[in-house]
Amino acid sequence: MAAKEKTEKTCEKCENCSHREKMRPEKEYKELMNRLKRIEGQIRGIEGMLEHNAYCPDILIQCSAVSSALNSFNKVLLANHIRTCVVQQIREGDDQTIDELLNVLQKLMK
């Protein structure tokens, strides 16, 4: 299922993206989706805790775990992006990709 790494295309699903797509290898896609599904489950667990009047520190600990899981997801996705998209674009002579990467890193490090 490893298709072309990147294609330009209009995104009709959202307003906050660059309107570019990346076809990921099936293994990468499944690993990222599994991480997101676990995070989604953690969020539902926090909702349940709130609905059942759990003690604030208990909820905060779970929120911290979700933050850590999202940070881990970001690290994996960023590493994949650098190894594939960034390297490919630089090889193609697209130096703008460096500015894009720096912009993303600044946003991630807020």
Coordinates of C-alpha atoms in Angstrom, one line a residue:
M1 CA 0.0 0.0 0.0
A2 CA 3.1 2.3 -0.1
A3 CA 1.9 4.9 -2.5
K4 CA 3.4 8.2 -3.6
E5 CA 4.7 10.0 -0.6
K6 CA 3.0 13.3 -1.2
T7 CA 0.4 14.7 -3.5
E8 CA -1.1 18.2 -3.8
K9 CA -4.9 18.1 -3.5
T10 CA -7.7 20.3 -2.2
C11 CA -8.9 19.1 1.2
E12 CA -12.7 19.3 1.5
K13 CA -12.9 18.0 5.0
C14 CA -11.2 20.8 7.0
E15 CA -10.3 24.4 7.0
N16 CA -7.2 24.4 9.1
C17 CA -4.8 22.3 7.0
S18 CA -2.3 22.9 4.2
H19 CA -4.6 21.1 1.7
R20 CA -1.8 18.6 1.0
E21 CA -1.9 14.9 1.6
K22 CA 0.6 12.1 2.3
M23 CA -0.1 8.5 1.5
R24 CA 1.4 6.5 4.4
P25 CA 2.6 2.9 4.3
E26 CA 0.0 0.7 5.9
K27 CA 2.2 -0.1 8.9
E28 CA 2.8 3.5 9.7
Y29 CA -0.9 4.3 9.3
K30 CA -2.0 1.5 11.6
E31 CA 0.6 2.4 14.2
L32 CA -0.5 6.1 14.3
M33 CA -4.2 5.1 14.3
N34 CA -3.7 2.7 17.2
R35 CA -2.1 5.5 19.2
L36 CA -5.0 7.8 18.5
K37 CA -7.6 5.2 19.4
R38 CA -5.8 4.7 22.7
I39 CA -5.8 8.4 23.3
E40 CA -9.5 8.6 22.4
G41 CA -10.1 5.8 25.0
Q42 CA -8.2 7.8 27.6
I43 CA -10.3 10.9 26.9
R44 CA -13.5 8.8 27.2
G45 CA -12.2 7.5 30.5
I46 CA -11.7 11.1 31.7
E47 CA -15.3 11.9 30.7
G48 CA -16.5 9.0 32.7
M49 CA -14.4 10.1 35.7
L50 CA -16.0 13.5 35.5
E51 CA -19.5 12.1 35.1
H52 CA -18.9 9.9 38.2
N53 CA -17.6 12.9 40.3
A54 CA -14.0 11.6 40.5
Y55 CA -11.6 13.4 42.8
C56 CA -9.9 16.3 40.9
P57 CA -6.3 15.0 41.3
D58 CA -7.3 11.6 39.9
I59 CA -8.7 13.4 36.8
L60 CA -5.6 15.6 36.5
I61 CA -3.3 12.5 36.6
Q62 CA -5.3 11.0 33.7
C63 CA -5.1 14.3 31.8
S64 CA -1.4 14.3 32.3
A65 CA -1.3 10.8 30.8
V66 CA -3.2 12.0 27.8
S67 CA -0.8 14.9 27.3
S68 CA 2.1 12.5 27.4
A69 CA 0.4 10.2 24.9
L70 CA -0.2 13.1 22.5
N71 CA 3.4 14.3 22.9
S72 CA 4.5 10.7 22.0
F73 CA 2.2 10.7 19.0
N74 CA 3.7 14.0 17.8
K75 CA 7.3 12.7 18.2
V76 CA 6.6 9.7 16.1
L77 CA 4.7 11.7 13.4
L78 CA 7.4 14.4 13.3
A79 CA 10.1 11.8 13.0
N80 CA 8.3 10.1 10.1
H81 CA 7.7 13.5 8.5
I82 CA 11.4 14.5 8.6
R83 CA 12.5 11.1 7.3
T84 CA 10.1 11.1 4.4
C85 CA 8.6 14.4 3.4
V86 CA 11.3 16.8 4.5
V87 CA 14.1 14.7 3.1
Q88 CA 12.3 14.2 -0.2
Q89 CA 11.5 17.9 -0.6
I90 CA 15.0 19.0 0.2
R91 CA 16.4 16.5 -2.4
E92 CA 13.9 18.1 -4.9
G93 CA 15.4 21.5 -4.1
D94 CA 12.5 22.8 -2.1
D95 CA 14.2 24.9 0.6
Q96 CA 10.8 26.2 1.8
T97 CA 10.3 22.9 3.5
I98 CA 12.9 24.0 6.1
D99 CA 10.9 27.1 7.0
E100 CA 7.8 25.0 7.2
L101 CA 9.5 22.6 9.5
L102 CA 10.8 25.4 11.7
N103 CA 7.3 26.9 11.9
V104 CA 5.9 23.5 12.9
L105 CA 8.5 23.1 15.6
Q106 CA 7.8 26.5 17.0
K107 CA 4.1 25.7 17.3
L108 CA 4.9 22.3 18.9
M109 CA 7.2 23.9 21.5
K110 CA 4.7 26.4 22.9

